[in-house]
Amino acid sequence: MSEGWDDLPTELLLMIMSYLEAKELARLGNVNYHWKRVGEDDSLWKYLFFKDFTRNSQTYRKVCERWIDEYKLLKFEPPITLTESLRDCPDGLSHVAFSDDGQLFCTTANDASFKIWTATSPVYLLDERYMDDALGWERALSSEFSADNKRLLVAGVKFGGIGEIAIYSVDEDSSSIHYLCRVLNNPPEVGACWYNSSYIFSGDIYFFNRNSIVGTSVSQIWICSSLSPDAVGNESVMSPVFRILNRGGTYCQMIKLSRFVPSRLRGVVVLAEEAAIEHKTLTSKANELVSEELSDSERRSEMKKRIEEISSAWGTECSNCKNWHLMDQDDNVNGLPVTYAACCPCFCHENDHRLLIYATGDNEFSPPHCVAFKIVDGNMIAGKINPETESWPKREERVAGRRHQQQEFEEAQLSAIMSMVDFPDHIIDMKAYIMGMTLSLDQK
């Protein structure tokens, strides 16, 4: 090859190579060292990676340092073993859960046992527990690792149909797990989820009289400590969070907690609170945001924009969140500015709002078919975890408050009862029975 081709400027080579596919680009690396070095540039392989494998650059977590190595990882080293027969599970598995770092996974079985395995090929058994003898369980239903992968939540059913949650600490160095605590969880279908690495959400149900016009029951959502009793200290062990009103015999099931709260949902909730204070309907309050002179499509577009602007004050930024997104040096993804989503586990997001997600339905005789959403105030949870930070009223103030509440209750009993319960912020009817739910890695 002539000397001129060998000495082509880097900028010109990059422009030419940007038109090539991955196979041709890899072949050009055999020309000489200069072409090989330019052909491995991140700008070329990042574009090819997202073109050939995925379209969403904001939710992808990079593994390798260079994009050419990331491309090779998915091209030449994908998992080839799709199934593996696990030992000592004669009654079958009920659930499989992976740790956030992908190093471990837990299997729960119908014989009331759970086992922790290494996510390798072949798999190795790290530790196991048989809950029928230890805690009197009939079967184990599901499990979930904490965000820091140091604790494991296991949900099961005791003999008699009572649900229960057991918490274990996971020690990878010593290849062992240790029992920490347990808490009731009724009905078992409510499930449980992690609020953070130290606290979980669990549920209970309280039934009304069958002739009640208010509803059939109340689902009580609790926040419970996952620490052993000796390690709790001054923090609360168990505190109520929500009392969700149920109608038609249904109740909250399969609860999940997301760190990501959509800005539009936040705006609608703020707007609804303002409408209630002003004694207006949500529709009339929303119509005040846009001009009546606009067409229907323009009104919808403008209303969406205005509602998202209302929730902009809730946004948070964190430098550590950069590790959860693919950004250039100017904090951009594909040239667009990025607002850090509240889905990273760093401490500055501890009091951020979260989104409670659960399944519900119309009656007790069929599986749930709706997904409900409820925003969880992080500051409220912080006050319940550390009750000494709250300013409790004096005894005289509490007595006077109860008298005032009694007078209000007698004046408007139904309004007083409804003020004691919570309702979902939004419900989506899936038009199909829901058998299970899980969240994506970015929790969106």
CSV table of C-alpha atoms in Angstrom, one decimal:
chain,number,residue,atom,x,y,z
A,1,MET,CA,0.0,0.0,0.0
A,2,SER,CA,1.2,3.5,-0.8
A,3,GLU,CA,2.7,5.7,1.9
A,4,GLY,CA,-0.1,8.2,1.6
A,5,TRP,CA,-2.7,5.8,2.7
A,6,ASP,CA,-0.7,4.8,5.8
A,7,ASP,CA,-0.4,8.4,6.9
A,8,LEU,CA,-4.1,9.5,6.5
A,9,PRO,CA,-5.1,11.9,9.3
A,10,THR,CA,-7.0,10.5,12.2
A,11,GLU,CA,-10.0,12.8,11.6
A,12,LEU,CA,-10.3,11.7,8.0
A,13,LEU,CA,-10.0,8.0,9.0
A,14,LEU,CA,-12.7,8.4,11.6
A,15,MET,CA,-15.1,10.0,9.1
A,16,ILE,CA,-14.5,7.2,6.6
A,17,MET,CA,-14.8,4.4,9.2
A,18,SER,CA,-18.1,5.9,10.6
A,19,TYR,CA,-19.8,4.6,7.4
A,20,LEU,CA,-18.7,1.0,7.9
A,21,GLU,CA,-20.3,-1.9,9.7
A,22,ALA,CA,-18.7,-3.8,12.6
A,23,LYS,CA,-17.3,-6.6,10.4
A,24,GLU,CA,-15.6,-4.2,7.9
A,25,LEU,CA,-14.3,-2.0,10.6
A,26,ALA,CA,-12.6,-4.9,12.4
A,27,ARG,CA,-10.9,-6.0,9.1
A,28,LEU,CA,-9.4,-2.5,8.6
A,29,GLY,CA,-7.5,-3.0,11.8
A,30,ASN,CA,-5.3,-5.4,10.0
A,31,VAL,CA,-3.9,-2.8,7.7
A,32,ASN,CA,-1.4,-1.2,10.1
A,33,TYR,CA,-1.1,-0.1,13.7
A,34,HIS,CA,-2.3,3.4,12.9
A,35,TRP,CA,-5.6,2.2,11.3
A,36,LYS,CA,-6.0,-0.4,14.2
A,37,ARG,CA,-5.7,2.4,16.8
A,38,VAL,CA,-8.2,4.7,15.1
A,39,GLY,CA,-10.5,1.8,14.3
A,40,GLU,CA,-10.9,1.0,18.0
A,41,ASP,CA,-12.1,4.6,18.9
A,42,ASP,CA,-15.0,4.7,21.3
A,43,SER,CA,-17.1,7.0,19.1
A,44,LEU,CA,-17.2,4.3,16.4
A,45,TRP,CA,-18.0,1.3,18.5
A,46,LYS,CA,-20.5,3.1,20.8
A,47,TYR,CA,-22.6,4.0,17.8
A,48,LEU,CA,-22.3,0.4,16.4
A,49,PHE,CA,-23.1,-1.1,19.8
A,50,PHE,CA,-26.4,0.8,20.2
A,51,LYS,CA,-27.3,0.3,16.6
A,52,ASP,CA,-26.8,-3.5,16.6
A,53,PHE,CA,-27.9,-4.4,20.2
A,54,THR,CA,-30.0,-1.8,21.9
A,55,ARG,CA,-31.8,1.5,21.2
A,56,ASN,CA,-32.0,2.8,24.8
A,57,SER,CA,-28.6,4.4,25.8
A,58,GLN,CA,-30.0,5.9,29.0
A,59,THR,CA,-30.8,2.7,30.8
A,60,TYR,CA,-27.8,0.6,29.6
A,61,ARG,CA,-25.1,-0.1,32.2
A,62,LYS,CA,-21.6,-0.4,30.7
A,63,VAL,CA,-19.4,-3.3,31.8
A,64,CYS,CA,-16.1,-2.9,29.9
A,65,GLU,CA,-14.0,0.3,29.7
A,66,ARG,CA,-13.8,0.4,25.9
A,67,TRP,CA,-16.8,0.2,23.6
A,68,ILE,CA,-15.1,-2.3,21.3
A,69,ASP,CA,-14.7,-4.7,24.2
A,70,GLU,CA,-18.4,-4.1,25.1
A,71,TYR,CA,-19.3,-5.0,21.6
A,72,LYS,CA,-17.2,-8.2,21.7
A,73,LEU,CA,-18.7,-9.2,25.0
A,74,LEU,CA,-22.2,-9.3,23.5
A,75,LYS,CA,-21.1,-10.6,20.1
A,76,PHE,CA,-18.8,-13.5,21.1
A,77,GLU,CA,-19.4,-14.2,24.8
A,78,PRO,CA,-23.1,-14.4,25.3
A,79,PRO,CA,-24.4,-17.0,27.8
A,80,ILE,CA,-24.8,-20.4,26.0
A,81,THR,CA,-26.2,-22.4,28.9
A,82,LEU,CA,-29.9,-21.4,29.2
A,83,THR,CA,-30.9,-24.0,31.7
A,84,GLU,CA,-29.3,-25.9,34.6
A,85,SER,CA,-30.8,-28.6,36.7
A,86,LEU,CA,-30.5,-27.6,40.4
A,87,ARG,CA,-30.0,-30.3,43.0
A,88,ASP,CA,-32.3,-31.1,46.0
A,89,CYS,CA,-35.5,-29.4,44.7
A,90,PRO,CA,-37.8,-32.4,44.3
A,91,ASP,CA,-41.0,-30.4,44.8
A,92,GLY,CA,-40.1,-27.7,42.3
A,93,LEU,CA,-39.2,-24.1,42.5
A,94,SER,CA,-41.6,-21.2,43.3
A,95,HIS,CA,-39.3,-18.2,42.6
A,96,VAL,CA,-35.8,-17.2,41.6
A,97,ALA,CA,-34.2,-13.8,42.5
A,98,PHE,CA,-30.8,-12.4,41.5
A,99,SER,CA,-28.7,-10.0,43.6
A,100,ASP,CA,-28.2,-6.5,42.1
A,101,ASP,CA,-24.6,-7.2,41.2
A,102,GLY,CA,-25.5,-10.4,39.5
A,103,GLN,CA,-23.1,-12.5,41.6
A,104,LEU,CA,-25.7,-14.6,43.5
A,105,PHE,CA,-29.2,-15.8,43.1
A,106,CYS,CA,-31.7,-17.3,45.5
A,107,THR,CA,-34.2,-20.1,44.8
A,108,THR,CA,-37.3,-20.7,46.9
A,109,ALA,CA,-38.9,-24.1,46.7
A,110,ASN,CA,-42.3,-25.6,47.5
A,111,ASP,CA,-40.8,-27.7,50.3
A,112,ALA,CA,-40.3,-24.5,52.4
A,113,SER,CA,-36.6,-24.2,51.7
A,114,PHE,CA,-34.5,-21.6,50.0
A,115,LYS,CA,-31.0,-21.9,48.7
A,116,ILE,CA,-28.4,-19.3,47.6
A,117,TRP,CA,-26.2,-20.1,44.6
A,118,THR,CA,-23.3,-18.5,42.8
A,119,ALA,CA,-24.3,-17.2,39.4
A,120,THR,CA,-21.5,-19.1,37.6
A,121,SER,CA,-21.3,-22.0,35.2
A,122,PRO,CA,-21.6,-24.5,36.8
A,123,VAL,CA,-23.5,-23.0,39.8
A,124,TYR,CA,-22.3,-23.7,43.4
A,125,LEU,CA,-24.4,-23.8,46.5
A,126,LEU,CA,-23.5,-21.1,48.9
A,127,ASP,CA,-25.9,-21.8,51.8
A,128,GLU,CA,-29.4,-23.1,52.4
A,129,ARG,CA,-32.2,-23.2,55.0
A,130,TYR,CA,-35.2,-25.4,55.5
A,131,MET,CA,-37.9,-23.2,57.0
A,132,ASP,CA,-40.4,-26.0,57.9
A,133,ASP,CA,-38.3,-27.0,60.9
A,134,ALA,CA,-36.8,-23.6,61.7
A,135,LEU,CA,-39.9,-21.4,61.5
A,136,GLY,CA,-42.8,-23.8,60.9
A,137,TRP,CA,-43.3,-22.8,57.2
A,138,GLU,CA,-45.4,-24.8,54.8
A,139,ARG,CA,-43.8,-23.4,51.7
A,140,ALA,CA,-41.5,-20.5,50.6
A,141,LEU,CA,-43.0,-18.1,48.1
A,142,SER,CA,-40.4,-15.6,47.0
A,143,SER,CA,-37.1,-13.8,47.9
A,144,GLU,CA,-35.4,-10.5,47.2
A,145,PHE,CA,-31.9,-9.2,47.8
A,146,SER,CA,-31.3,-5.7,49.3
A,147,ALA,CA,-29.7,-3.0,47.2
A,148,ASP,CA,-26.3,-3.6,48.8
A,149,ASN,CA,-26.6,-7.4,48.4
A,150,LYS,CA,-25.9,-7.9,52.1
A,151,ARG,CA,-29.4,-8.9,53.2
A,152,LEU,CA,-32.0,-11.3,51.9
A,153,LEU,CA,-35.8,-11.1,52.3
A,154,VAL,CA,-37.7,-14.4,52.1
A,155,ALA,CA,-41.5,-14.6,52.0
A,156,GLY,CA,-43.4,-17.7,52.9
A,157,VAL,CA,-46.5,-19.3,54.3
A,158,LYS,CA,-46.7,-20.9,57.8
A,159,PHE,CA,-48.8,-24.0,58.5
A,160,GLY,CA,-52.3,-22.6,58.8
A,161,GLY,CA,-52.0,-20.1,55.9
A,162,ILE,CA,-50.4,-17.2,57.8
A,163,GLY,CA,-47.9,-15.3,55.8
A,164,GLU,CA,-44.5,-14.4,57.2
A,165,ILE,CA,-41.3,-12.6,56.1
A,166,ALA,CA,-37.8,-13.7,57.3
A,167,ILE,CA,-34.7,-11.6,56.9
A,168,TYR,CA,-31.1,-13.0,56.6
A,169,SER,CA,-27.7,-11.4,56.3
A,170,VAL,CA,-25.5,-12.6,53.5
A,171,ASP,CA,-21.8,-13.0,54.0
A,172,GLU,CA,-20.1,-13.9,50.7
A,173,ASP,CA,-16.6,-14.1,52.3
A,174,SER,CA,-17.6,-16.9,54.7
A,175,SER,CA,-20.1,-18.3,52.2
A,176,SER,CA,-22.9,-18.3,54.9
A,177,ILE,CA,-26.1,-16.6,55.8
A,178,HIS,CA,-27.4,-15.6,59.3
A,179,TYR,CA,-30.9,-15.2,60.6
A,180,LEU,CA,-31.8,-11.6,61.7
A,181,CYS,CA,-35.6,-11.3,62.3
A,182,ARG,CA,-39.0,-12.1,61.0
A,183,VAL,CA,-42.4,-10.2,60.6
A,184,LEU,CA,-46.0,-11.3,59.9
A,185,ASN,CA,-47.3,-10.6,56.3
A,186,ASN,CA,-51.0,-11.2,55.7
A,187,PRO,CA,-52.3,-12.3,53.4
A,188,PRO,CA,-49.2,-14.0,51.9
A,189,GLU,CA,-50.1,-12.6,48.4
A,190,VAL,CA,-49.3,-9.1,49.7
A,191,GLY,CA,-45.6,-9.8,49.4
A,192,ALA,CA,-42.8,-7.6,50.7
A,193,CYS,CA,-40.1,-5.4,49.2
A,194,TRP,CA,-37.0,-3.4,50.3
A,195,TYR,CA,-37.4,0.3,51.2
A,196,ASN,CA,-33.6,0.6,51.7
A,197,SER,CA,-30.9,-1.8,52.8
A,198,SER,CA,-32.2,-1.7,56.4
A,199,TYR,CA,-36.0,-1.5,56.2
A,200,ILE,CA,-38.7,-3.4,54.3
A,201,PHE,CA,-42.3,-2.8,53.4
A,202,SER,CA,-44.8,-5.5,54.5
A,203,GLY,CA,-48.6,-5.7,54.7
A,204,ASP,CA,-51.6,-6.7,56.8
A,205,ILE,CA,-55.3,-6.6,56.3
A,206,TYR,CA,-58.2,-5.6,58.5
A,207,PHE,CA,-61.7,-6.5,57.5
A,208,PHE,CA,-64.8,-4.4,57.9
A,209,ASN,CA,-68.4,-5.5,58.7
A,210,ARG,CA,-69.9,-7.1,55.6
A,211,ASN,CA,-72.7,-4.5,55.7
A,212,SER,CA,-70.2,-1.6,55.7
A,213,ILE,CA,-70.9,1.1,53.0
A,214,VAL,CA,-67.3,2.3,53.2
A,215,GLY,CA,-65.5,-0.8,51.9
A,216,THR,CA,-64.6,-4.4,52.6
A,217,SER,CA,-61.2,-4.0,54.3
A,218,VAL,CA,-58.1,-1.9,54.8
A,219,SER,CA,-54.7,-3.0,53.7
A,220,GLN,CA,-52.2,-1.8,56.2
A,221,ILE,CA,-48.7,-1.2,54.8
A,222,TRP,CA,-45.9,-1.3,57.4
A,223,ILE,CA,-42.3,-0.3,57.3
A,224,CYS,CA,-40.3,-2.8,59.3
A,225,SER,CA,-36.6,-2.9,60.4
A,226,SER,CA,-34.5,-5.7,59.0
A,227,LEU,CA,-32.0,-5.4,61.8
A,228,SER,CA,-31.7,-7.8,64.7
A,229,PRO,CA,-33.5,-6.6,67.9
A,230,ASP,CA,-30.1,-5.9,69.5
A,231,ALA,CA,-28.9,-3.7,66.6
A,232,VAL,CA,-32.1,-1.5,66.2
A,233,GLY,CA,-31.1,1.0,68.9
A,234,ASN,CA,-33.4,4.1,69.0
A,235,GLU,CA,-34.9,3.5,65.6
A,236,SER,CA,-38.5,2.2,65.2
A,237,VAL,CA,-38.9,-1.5,64.7
A,238,MET,CA,-42.3,-1.3,63.0
A,239,SER,CA,-44.4,1.7,61.9
A,240,PRO,CA,-47.6,2.1,59.8
A,241,VAL,CA,-47.2,3.9,56.4
A,242,PHE,CA,-50.5,3.6,54.6
A,243,ARG,CA,-54.1,2.4,55.3
A,244,ILE,CA,-55.3,1.7,51.8
A,245,LEU,CA,-59.1,1.3,51.5
A,246,ASN,CA,-60.3,-1.9,49.6
A,247,ARG,CA,-63.6,-2.4,48.0
A,248,GLY,CA,-65.3,-5.5,46.5
A,249,GLY,CA,-63.3,-7.9,48.7
A,250,THR,CA,-60.0,-7.3,46.9
A,251,TYR,CA,-56.7,-6.1,48.6
A,252,CYS,CA,-53.2,-5.0,47.8
A,253,GLN,CA,-51.0,-7.7,46.3
A,254,MET,CA,-47.4,-8.1,45.0
A,255,ILE,CA,-46.2,-4.8,46.4
A,256,LYS,CA,-43.1,-3.2,44.8
A,257,LEU,CA,-41.3,0.0,45.6
A,258,SER,CA,-39.6,2.0,42.9
A,259,ARG,CA,-37.1,4.9,43.4
A,260,PHE,CA,-38.3,6.5,40.1
A,261,VAL,CA,-41.4,8.6,40.3
A,262,PRO,CA,-42.7,9.9,36.9
A,263,SER,CA,-42.8,13.7,36.8
A,264,ARG,CA,-46.3,13.7,35.3
A,265,LEU,CA,-47.7,11.7,38.1
A,266,ARG,CA,-46.0,14.0,40.6
A,267,GLY,CA,-47.6,17.0,38.9
A,268,VAL,CA,-51.0,15.4,38.9
A,269,VAL,CA,-50.8,14.7,42.7
A,270,VAL,CA,-49.7,18.2,43.4
A,271,LEU,CA,-52.5,19.6,41.3
A,272,ALA,CA,-55.1,17.4,43.0
A,273,GLU,CA,-53.9,18.6,46.4
A,274,GLU,CA,-54.2,22.2,45.3
A,275,ALA,CA,-57.7,21.5,43.9
A,276,ALA,CA,-58.8,19.9,47.2
A,277,ILE,CA,-57.6,23.0,49.2
A,278,GLU,CA,-59.5,25.3,46.8
A,279,HIS,CA,-62.6,23.0,46.8
A,280,LYS,CA,-62.4,22.4,43.1
A,281,THR,CA,-62.4,19.3,41.0
A,282,LEU,CA,-59.1,18.1,39.4
A,283,THR,CA,-60.5,18.6,35.9
A,284,SER,CA,-61.4,22.3,36.5
A,285,LYS,CA,-58.0,22.9,38.2
A,286,ALA,CA,-56.2,21.3,35.2
A,287,ASN,CA,-58.2,23.4,32.7
A,288,GLU,CA,-56.9,26.5,34.4
A,289,LEU,CA,-53.4,25.6,33.2
A,290,VAL,CA,-54.1,26.0,29.4
A,291,SER,CA,-56.0,28.4,27.2
A,292,GLU,CA,-59.4,27.6,25.9
A,293,GLU,CA,-58.5,29.0,22.5
A,294,LEU,CA,-56.2,26.0,21.7
A,295,SER,CA,-57.3,22.9,19.8
A,296,ASP,CA,-57.9,19.6,21.6
A,297,SER,CA,-54.5,18.2,20.6
A,298,GLU,CA,-52.7,21.4,21.5
A,299,ARG,CA,-54.5,21.6,24.9
A,300,ARG,CA,-53.4,18.0,25.7
A,301,SER,CA,-49.8,18.7,24.7
A,302,GLU,CA,-49.7,22.0,26.6
A,303,MET,CA,-51.3,20.4,29.7
A,304,LYS,CA,-48.8,17.6,29.8
A,305,LYS,CA,-46.0,20.2,29.6
A,306,ARG,CA,-47.5,22.4,32.4
A,307,ILE,CA,-48.1,19.4,34.7
A,308,GLU,CA,-44.5,18.3,34.3
A,309,GLU,CA,-43.4,21.8,35.1
A,310,ILE,CA,-45.3,21.7,38.4
A,311,SER,CA,-43.2,18.7,39.6
A,312,SER,CA,-39.9,20.3,38.6
A,313,ALA,CA,-39.3,21.5,42.2
A,314,TRP,CA,-39.1,17.8,43.3
A,315,GLY,CA,-36.1,17.0,41.1
A,316,THR,CA,-32.8,16.1,42.7
A,317,GLU,CA,-29.3,15.9,41.3
A,318,CYS,CA,-26.4,13.8,42.6
A,319,SER,CA,-22.9,13.5,41.2
A,320,ASN,CA,-22.7,9.8,42.1
A,321,CYS,CA,-25.7,9.2,39.8
A,322,LYS,CA,-23.4,9.7,36.8
A,323,ASN,CA,-22.2,6.1,37.4
A,324,TRP,CA,-25.8,4.9,36.5
A,325,HIS,CA,-25.9,6.6,33.1
A,326,LEU,CA,-23.8,6.7,29.9
A,327,MET,CA,-22.6,10.3,29.6
A,328,ASP,CA,-19.9,12.3,27.9
A,329,GLN,CA,-17.7,14.8,29.6
A,330,ASP,CA,-20.5,17.5,29.4
A,331,ASP,CA,-23.1,15.2,31.2
A,332,ASN,CA,-24.9,14.6,28.0
A,333,VAL,CA,-26.3,11.4,26.5
A,334,ASN,CA,-26.2,11.6,22.7
A,335,GLY,CA,-25.9,15.4,22.9
A,336,LEU,CA,-29.0,15.8,25.2
A,337,PRO,CA,-28.8,17.0,28.8
A,338,VAL,CA,-29.6,14.5,31.4
A,339,THR,CA,-31.6,14.9,34.7
A,340,TYR,CA,-30.3,12.3,37.1
A,341,ALA,CA,-33.1,9.8,38.0
A,342,ALA,CA,-33.6,9.0,41.6
A,343,CYS,CA,-32.6,5.3,41.1
A,344,CYS,CA,-29.1,5.2,42.6
A,345,PRO,CA,-28.5,3.9,46.1
A,346,CYS,CA,-26.3,6.7,47.4
A,347,PHE,CA,-27.2,8.3,50.7
A,348,CYS,CA,-28.3,11.6,49.4
A,349,HIS,CA,-31.4,10.0,47.9
A,350,GLU,CA,-32.4,8.4,51.2
A,351,ASN,CA,-35.4,10.8,51.8
A,352,ASP,CA,-36.4,11.0,48.1
A,353,HIS,CA,-40.0,10.2,47.2
A,354,ARG,CA,-40.6,6.6,46.1
A,355,LEU,CA,-43.4,5.0,44.2
A,356,LEU,CA,-45.4,2.1,45.8
A,357,ILE,CA,-46.8,-0.2,43.1
A,358,TYR,CA,-49.2,-3.0,43.8
A,359,ALA,CA,-51.8,-5.2,42.0
A,360,THR,CA,-55.5,-5.0,42.9
A,361,GLY,CA,-58.9,-6.0,41.4
A,362,ASP,CA,-62.6,-5.9,41.7
A,363,ASN,CA,-63.5,-8.9,43.9
A,364,GLU,CA,-61.9,-11.6,46.0
A,365,PHE,CA,-62.8,-14.5,43.7
A,366,SER,CA,-60.5,-13.6,40.7
A,367,PRO,CA,-56.9,-12.6,40.3
A,368,PRO,CA,-56.1,-8.9,40.3
A,369,HIS,CA,-56.2,-7.1,36.9
A,370,CYS,CA,-55.3,-3.5,37.9
A,371,VAL,CA,-51.9,-1.9,38.8
A,372,ALA,CA,-52.1,0.9,41.4
A,373,PHE,CA,-49.6,3.6,42.2
A,374,LYS,CA,-49.1,5.5,45.4
A,375,ILE,CA,-46.3,8.1,46.0
A,376,VAL,CA,-44.4,7.6,49.2
A,377,ASP,CA,-43.1,10.7,50.9
A,378,GLY,CA,-39.5,10.1,51.9
A,379,ASN,CA,-39.6,12.7,54.7
A,380,MET,CA,-42.6,11.0,56.2
A,381,ILE,CA,-40.8,7.6,56.2
A,382,ALA,CA,-37.7,9.3,57.8
A,383,GLY,CA,-39.9,10.5,60.6
A,384,LYS,CA,-41.4,7.1,61.2
A,385,ILE,CA,-38.0,5.4,61.2
A,386,ASN,CA,-36.6,7.9,63.7
A,387,PRO,CA,-39.6,8.8,65.9
A,388,GLU,CA,-37.4,10.9,68.3
A,389,THR,CA,-37.0,13.5,65.6
A,390,GLU,CA,-40.8,14.2,65.7
A,391,SER,CA,-42.2,16.8,68.0
A,392,TRP,CA,-44.9,14.9,69.9
A,393,PRO,CA,-47.7,17.0,71.4
A,394,LYS,CA,-48.2,17.2,75.1
A,395,ARG,CA,-50.8,15.1,76.9
A,396,GLU,CA,-53.2,18.0,77.3
A,397,GLU,CA,-52.9,18.8,73.6
A,398,ARG,CA,-53.6,15.2,72.7
A,399,VAL,CA,-56.7,15.1,74.9
A,400,ALA,CA,-58.0,18.4,73.4
A,401,GLY,CA,-57.3,17.1,69.9
A,402,ARG,CA,-59.2,13.9,70.5
A,403,ARG,CA,-62.2,15.9,71.8
A,404,HIS,CA,-62.1,18.1,68.7
A,405,GLN,CA,-61.8,15.0,66.5
A,406,GLN,CA,-64.8,13.4,68.3
A,407,GLN,CA,-66.9,16.5,67.6
A,408,GLU,CA,-65.9,16.5,63.9
A,409,PHE,CA,-66.6,12.8,63.7
A,410,GLU,CA,-70.1,13.3,65.1
A,411,GLU,CA,-70.8,16.1,62.6
A,412,ALA,CA,-69.6,14.2,59.5
A,413,GLN,CA,-69.0,10.5,60.3
A,414,LEU,CA,-68.4,9.4,56.7
A,415,SER,CA,-65.9,12.2,56.0
A,416,ALA,CA,-64.1,11.5,59.2
A,417,ILE,CA,-63.8,7.8,58.3
A,418,MET,CA,-62.6,8.5,54.8
A,419,SER,CA,-59.9,10.9,56.1
A,420,MET,CA,-58.4,8.0,58.0
A,421,VAL,CA,-57.6,5.9,55.0
A,422,ASP,CA,-55.5,6.3,51.9
A,423,PHE,CA,-56.2,5.9,48.2
A,424,PRO,CA,-54.0,5.2,45.2
A,425,ASP,CA,-52.8,8.2,43.2
A,426,HIS,CA,-53.3,6.4,39.9
A,427,ILE,CA,-54.7,3.0,38.7
A,428,ILE,CA,-54.2,1.3,35.3
A,429,ASP,CA,-56.6,-1.5,34.3
A,430,MET,CA,-54.5,-4.1,32.4
A,431,LYS,CA,-57.6,-5.8,31.0
A,432,ALA,CA,-55.9,-9.1,32.0
A,433,TYR,CA,-55.1,-11.1,35.1
A,434,ILE,CA,-51.8,-10.2,36.8
A,435,MET,CA,-49.8,-13.2,37.9
A,436,GLY,CA,-46.6,-11.4,38.9
A,437,MET,CA,-44.7,-8.1,38.7
A,438,THR,CA,-41.0,-7.1,38.7
A,439,LEU,CA,-39.1,-3.8,38.2
A,440,SER,CA,-36.4,-3.1,35.6
A,441,LEU,CA,-32.9,-2.3,36.6
A,442,ASP,CA,-33.5,1.5,36.3
A,443,GLN,CA,-36.8,1.0,38.1
A,444,LYS,CA,-38.7,2.9,35.4
